[in-house]
PDB file of C-alpha atoms in Angstrom:
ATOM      1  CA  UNK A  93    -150.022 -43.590 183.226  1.00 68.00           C
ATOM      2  CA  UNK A  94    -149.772 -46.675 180.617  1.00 71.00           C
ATOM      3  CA  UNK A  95    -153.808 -47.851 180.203  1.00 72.00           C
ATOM      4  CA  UNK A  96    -154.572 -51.253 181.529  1.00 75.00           C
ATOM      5  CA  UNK A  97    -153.908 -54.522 179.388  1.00 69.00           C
ATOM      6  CA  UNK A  98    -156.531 -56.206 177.349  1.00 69.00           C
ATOM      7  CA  UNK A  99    -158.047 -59.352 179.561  1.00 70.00           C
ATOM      8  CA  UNK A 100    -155.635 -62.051 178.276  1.00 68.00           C
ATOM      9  CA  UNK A 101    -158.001 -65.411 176.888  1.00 62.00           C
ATOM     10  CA  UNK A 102    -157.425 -68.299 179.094  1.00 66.00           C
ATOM     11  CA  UNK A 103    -154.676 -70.977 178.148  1.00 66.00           C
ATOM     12  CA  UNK A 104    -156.596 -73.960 177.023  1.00 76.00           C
ATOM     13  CA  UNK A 105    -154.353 -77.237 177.300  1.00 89.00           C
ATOM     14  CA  UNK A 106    -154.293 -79.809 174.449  1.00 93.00           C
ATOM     15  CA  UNK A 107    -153.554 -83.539 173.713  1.00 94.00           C
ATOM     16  CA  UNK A 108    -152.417 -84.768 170.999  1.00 94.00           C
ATOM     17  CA  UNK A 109    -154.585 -87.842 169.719  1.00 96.00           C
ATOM     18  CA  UNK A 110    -152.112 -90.744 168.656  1.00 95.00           C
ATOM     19  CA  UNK A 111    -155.227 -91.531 166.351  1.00 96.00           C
ATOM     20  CA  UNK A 112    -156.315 -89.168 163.902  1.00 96.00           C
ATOM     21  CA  UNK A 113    -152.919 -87.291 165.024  1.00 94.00           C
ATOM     22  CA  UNK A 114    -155.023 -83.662 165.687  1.00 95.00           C
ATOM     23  CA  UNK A 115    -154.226 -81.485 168.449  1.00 94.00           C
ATOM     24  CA  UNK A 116    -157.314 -80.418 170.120  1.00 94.00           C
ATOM     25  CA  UNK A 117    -158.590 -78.853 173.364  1.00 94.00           C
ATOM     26  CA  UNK A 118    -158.556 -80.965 176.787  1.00 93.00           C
ATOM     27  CA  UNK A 119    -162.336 -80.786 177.310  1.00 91.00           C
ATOM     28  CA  UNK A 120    -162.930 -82.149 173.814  1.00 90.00           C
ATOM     29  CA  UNK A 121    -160.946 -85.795 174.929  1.00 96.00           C
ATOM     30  CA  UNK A 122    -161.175 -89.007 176.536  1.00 97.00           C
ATOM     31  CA  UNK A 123    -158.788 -89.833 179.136  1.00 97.00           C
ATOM     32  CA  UNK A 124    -158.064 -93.229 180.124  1.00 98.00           C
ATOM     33  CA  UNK A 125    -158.454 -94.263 183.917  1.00 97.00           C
ATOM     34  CA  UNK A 126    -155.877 -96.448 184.090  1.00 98.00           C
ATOM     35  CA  UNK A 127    -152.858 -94.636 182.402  1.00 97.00           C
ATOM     36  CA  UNK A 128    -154.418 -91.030 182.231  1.00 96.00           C
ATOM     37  CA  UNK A 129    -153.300 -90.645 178.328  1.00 96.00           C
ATOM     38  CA  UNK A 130    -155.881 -88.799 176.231  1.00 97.00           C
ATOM     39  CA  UNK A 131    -157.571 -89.482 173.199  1.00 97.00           C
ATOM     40  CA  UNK A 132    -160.386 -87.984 171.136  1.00 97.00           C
ATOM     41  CA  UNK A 133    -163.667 -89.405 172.225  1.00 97.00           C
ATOM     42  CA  UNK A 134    -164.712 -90.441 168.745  1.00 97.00           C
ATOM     43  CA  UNK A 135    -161.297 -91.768 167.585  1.00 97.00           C
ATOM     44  CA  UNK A 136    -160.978 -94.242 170.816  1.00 97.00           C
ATOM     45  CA  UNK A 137    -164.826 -95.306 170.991  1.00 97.00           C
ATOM     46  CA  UNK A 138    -164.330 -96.692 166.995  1.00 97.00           C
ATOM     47  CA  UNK A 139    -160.876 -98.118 168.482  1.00 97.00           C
ATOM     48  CA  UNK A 140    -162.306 -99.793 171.009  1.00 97.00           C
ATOM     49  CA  UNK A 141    -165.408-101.159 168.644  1.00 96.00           C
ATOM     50  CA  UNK A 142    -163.027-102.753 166.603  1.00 96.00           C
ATOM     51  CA  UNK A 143    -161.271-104.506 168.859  1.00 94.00           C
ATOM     52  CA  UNK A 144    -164.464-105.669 170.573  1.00 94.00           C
ATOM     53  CA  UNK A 145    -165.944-106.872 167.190  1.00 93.00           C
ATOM     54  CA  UNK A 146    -162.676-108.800 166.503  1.00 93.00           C
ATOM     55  CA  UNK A 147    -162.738-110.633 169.575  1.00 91.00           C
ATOM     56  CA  UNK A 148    -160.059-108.071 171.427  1.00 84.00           C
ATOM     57  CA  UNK A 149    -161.552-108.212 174.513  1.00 79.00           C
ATOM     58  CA  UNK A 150    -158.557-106.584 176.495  1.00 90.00           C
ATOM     59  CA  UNK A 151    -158.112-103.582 174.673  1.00 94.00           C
ATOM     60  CA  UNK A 152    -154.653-101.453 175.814  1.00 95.00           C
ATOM     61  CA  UNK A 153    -153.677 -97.914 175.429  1.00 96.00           C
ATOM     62  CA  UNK A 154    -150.723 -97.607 172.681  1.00 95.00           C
ATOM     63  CA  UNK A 155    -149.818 -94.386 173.713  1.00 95.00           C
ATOM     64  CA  UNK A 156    -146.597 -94.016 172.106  1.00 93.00           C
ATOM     65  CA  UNK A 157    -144.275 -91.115 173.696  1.00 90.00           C
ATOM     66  CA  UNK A 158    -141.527 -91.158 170.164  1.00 89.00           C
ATOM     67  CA  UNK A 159    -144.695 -90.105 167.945  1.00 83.00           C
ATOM     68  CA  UNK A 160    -144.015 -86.660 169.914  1.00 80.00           C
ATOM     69  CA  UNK A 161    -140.309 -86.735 170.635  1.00 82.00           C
ATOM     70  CA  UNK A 162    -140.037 -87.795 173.189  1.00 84.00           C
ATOM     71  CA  UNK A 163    -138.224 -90.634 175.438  1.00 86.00           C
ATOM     72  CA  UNK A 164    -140.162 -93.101 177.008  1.00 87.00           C
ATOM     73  CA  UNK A 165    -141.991 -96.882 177.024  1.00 91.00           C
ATOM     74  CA  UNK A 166    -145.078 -96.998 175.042  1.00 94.00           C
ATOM     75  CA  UNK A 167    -148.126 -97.550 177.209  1.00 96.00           C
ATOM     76  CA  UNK A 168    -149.659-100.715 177.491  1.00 95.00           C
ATOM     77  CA  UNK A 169    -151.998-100.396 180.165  1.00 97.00           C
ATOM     78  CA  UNK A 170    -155.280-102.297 180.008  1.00 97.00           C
ATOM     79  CA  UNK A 171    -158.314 -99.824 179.399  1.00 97.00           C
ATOM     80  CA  UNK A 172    -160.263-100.190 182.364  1.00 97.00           C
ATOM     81  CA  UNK A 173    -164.021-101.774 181.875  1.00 96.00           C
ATOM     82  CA  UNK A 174    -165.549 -98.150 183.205  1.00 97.00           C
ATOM     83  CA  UNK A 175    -163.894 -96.721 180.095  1.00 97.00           C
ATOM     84  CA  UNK A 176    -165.524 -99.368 177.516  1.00 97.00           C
ATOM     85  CA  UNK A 177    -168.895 -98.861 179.291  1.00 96.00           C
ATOM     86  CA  UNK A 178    -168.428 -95.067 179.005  1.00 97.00           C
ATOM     87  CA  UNK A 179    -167.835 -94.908 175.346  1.00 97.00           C
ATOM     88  CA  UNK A 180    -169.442 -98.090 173.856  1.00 96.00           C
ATOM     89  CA  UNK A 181    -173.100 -98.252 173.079  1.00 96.00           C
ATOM     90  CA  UNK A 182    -175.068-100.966 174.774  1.00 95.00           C
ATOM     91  CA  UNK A 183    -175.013-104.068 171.950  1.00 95.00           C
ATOM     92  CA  UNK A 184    -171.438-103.289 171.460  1.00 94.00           C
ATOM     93  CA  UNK A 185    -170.884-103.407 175.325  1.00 95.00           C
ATOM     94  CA  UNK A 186    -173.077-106.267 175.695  1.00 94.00           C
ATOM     95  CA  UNK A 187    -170.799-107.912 172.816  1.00 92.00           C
ATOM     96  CA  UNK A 188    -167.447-107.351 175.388  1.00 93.00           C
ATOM     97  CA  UNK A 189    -168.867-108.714 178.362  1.00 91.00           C
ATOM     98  CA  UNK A 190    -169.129-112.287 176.838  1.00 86.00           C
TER      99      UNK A 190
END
């Protein structure tokens, strides 16, 4: 009788963040509403502060499939107002909506 197999740890998915260009665990990122391609939550809240202080105020997703090999339009879908609010702080927000 073979003995029974150690529990197996659970497969936890990534994302690779077009940003700081880390791999790191699903529950760690930001996914966008709109397009549903994941950043880190720091990486795209200082992304999205930027833009907002330089008078962006339609920030897009530049999710770029050829950074990973693969085939594919880059993304240029508009991140959706929900998002901002989510990851901005209030002045910054406040800054967007004028």
């Amino acid at each position: 009788q073979t003995p029974p197999s150690p529990p197996r740890a659970p497969v936890r998915l990534q994302y690779f963040c077009q940003i700081c260009h880390n791999y790191n665990s699903m529950d760690e990122g930001f996914t966008l509403e709109n397009c549903g391609h994941t950043y880190c939550r720091g990486c795209f809240k200082e992304y999205l502060r930027i833009k907002v202080n330089d008078g962006k105020v339609h920030p897009r997703c530049f999710h770029n499939p050829a950074l990973l090999d693969r085939k594919g339009q880059k993304c240029t879908a508009l991140v959706s107002r929900g998002d901002i609010k989510q990851l901005l702080d209030e002045e910054t927000f406040a800054k967007y909506e004028r």
